[in-house]
C-alpha angles and dihedrals in degrees: 000000000000090000090057093053096058097066090047092049091049091050091049093050092046092050092047091049093050091049092049091047093053107109119222109251116250117229094186128043132180127195123192109196131204087262089060089047090054090059091046090052095072091049090048092052091053091046094050092045092052093046093050091046088062095056110132118218123203124238115271121211136158147113132273113183108304092346125096116190140186123189118195142159096039111187134177104228101179139010117199111193100197091177125013127162135181116201142160116267104209115240090000116057132251135350123207111193126188120184137182094353131145139228124204118208139181129195142165123253134200115189130183121194113178102302096342120099127190135178132184147118128291124206115204137175131203111209133190093033113179121184123178115185126178121195117203111210125208141130133269125230090274092055096253122145111252144161105256100186142356128216117195138178121180129181133179113197099195143353131204132193133197121203127206132180135078096310098030096127093047092058098048091102087063091059094084092050094048096043091051090057093044092049090052093049095044091048089054093050101052100071097043089051092052092043091053091046091052103039096039112021101033092041089052088054091050088054088069088069107100114246106166110359144146119265095189138325092297110041142022134198134229115217097168116145113254092206141356117295116272112229123193132168089268107035153010111233122195126188117207129189091233096193129148121212138191109253093216092057112015093179094060099087140136123263112240109238094149123115115263116253117251128217114198101159131093102174098097128057095243136018126196118193124190128187127213088259091064091063096035092055089052093050090045092052093049089047090054089048089058099234094129092084128103134183114198110195127202091259092055096043123100111254095235091052091050092052091046092052092049091049094046094050098034092112093047091053092049091052094046101041126326089207088073092065095098096039119114118268122226139177125219116199122189126169106232100195136027110276117248128225125212122189121195135159088266092058144277125300134184122208116205130181123197141173115238118200122195108213138185112212111198115191114263093004135091116271117265120220115225100178145349121215137174119239121202117193136178122200131194109227119208113198121206138164130214118191097314103334122098117210138178128212116202126208123187111238108159130032132178134165131188135172123264090207110049145350089237092059089049088061090050090054094061093093088055094058098084099042092044091051090050090049091052091051089052099043117010099041093052088049091054094044090049087069101036099045091061086070134202125261117251120222101274127127121254110274095033120101138175121235137174092028125185120198120211124186121214134174104288100355148046127232121200117193118196145154126248128247128184116216088181135028119252092251091050090048092050092047092051091048093051090052 
């Protein structure tokens, strides 16, 4: 008996391991290419220069022979990055490399030699500055992109100082002693300043990227990372869940069985890829929220459609109650299943099925249903992006109605096809576009926008290639995020 249990136990463990190893499909992917990194490099240089310029140096005081000295008010006045490069560090994150650069400083001195006292300013320069900083990228427990760790190595090859004041020439022999101490202190301050800037200030900026946030009063969206970012020598790839949810019941969501989107290009700065599930989860959430319902009253109905409905259902009204003949006519439309998106190389379409009820609404009395029919519609969906908001514009392409009661009545509905389609184009389509044209924000930090976008349709997913534009500098973005 024991021998029979072992194969079953092995099978159970193997099955459990395979299930646990199954990665959740990503419905949204973003790739930042080396071209995007080149644009980010100039902003990074400005950010690093501003951060290093704010390095605070402690007061230096001591005694050397007959000299007593005090150094205060040390300031970095200029940072000249002769060579600076930002590159991808495969399997880790980013590398910021500074070589053979220089730092100009100024500080105040107070020197005492026997009974002589002298004060003045000192101008110094640190030459041959090399800084190598590695940023390890990962995700936090909420699925947000973050800098996990920072490695830093800074070296200053030499430092020179120039004295002025009444006894400037006399004190030149102290320059070597003072600059050695300053070089040591400055060298020790560079890496902590960059580590703080990365782990605190840049991470606070990354927190402005939406992870799980409301889109409107009905639905929200989940942009949490499904795994750690993938970094190669050419790109940074990020996989997001990309799932909408109904705010009233966040657990009632679709299961993602769609194929993951693929990004093969590197020509643009940024690529955004969206699977069919991204759109289906949004339509499902709005369906659960109950917004795909429309009541067209007699006052809002085209006159020719009203007359056609009265003519079509004249016999029904006479059999039910002739007194209803002069009552207002209305139409009630309600989508009866979540709409479905299909993406092909020819474009994106959305299929929607709804129940249409023809009602008579006598004053002071309950409405009377004359008929119930099924409406099948197919919309073309045009996807676009503006700055960092994704929007969809729907256009009705196919329309069909048939009776839920009999085939004979379906034949009688044929004259209603054209006027009902026109009515949908005038009322229902604007209602849908009113929601979709508002757009949903894509997972980019505040201050970063997409421009010059190109939309490509593939079987099962959409890829949008674009270039990056900064509406704010990195330091301004980090400052706004910390506030």
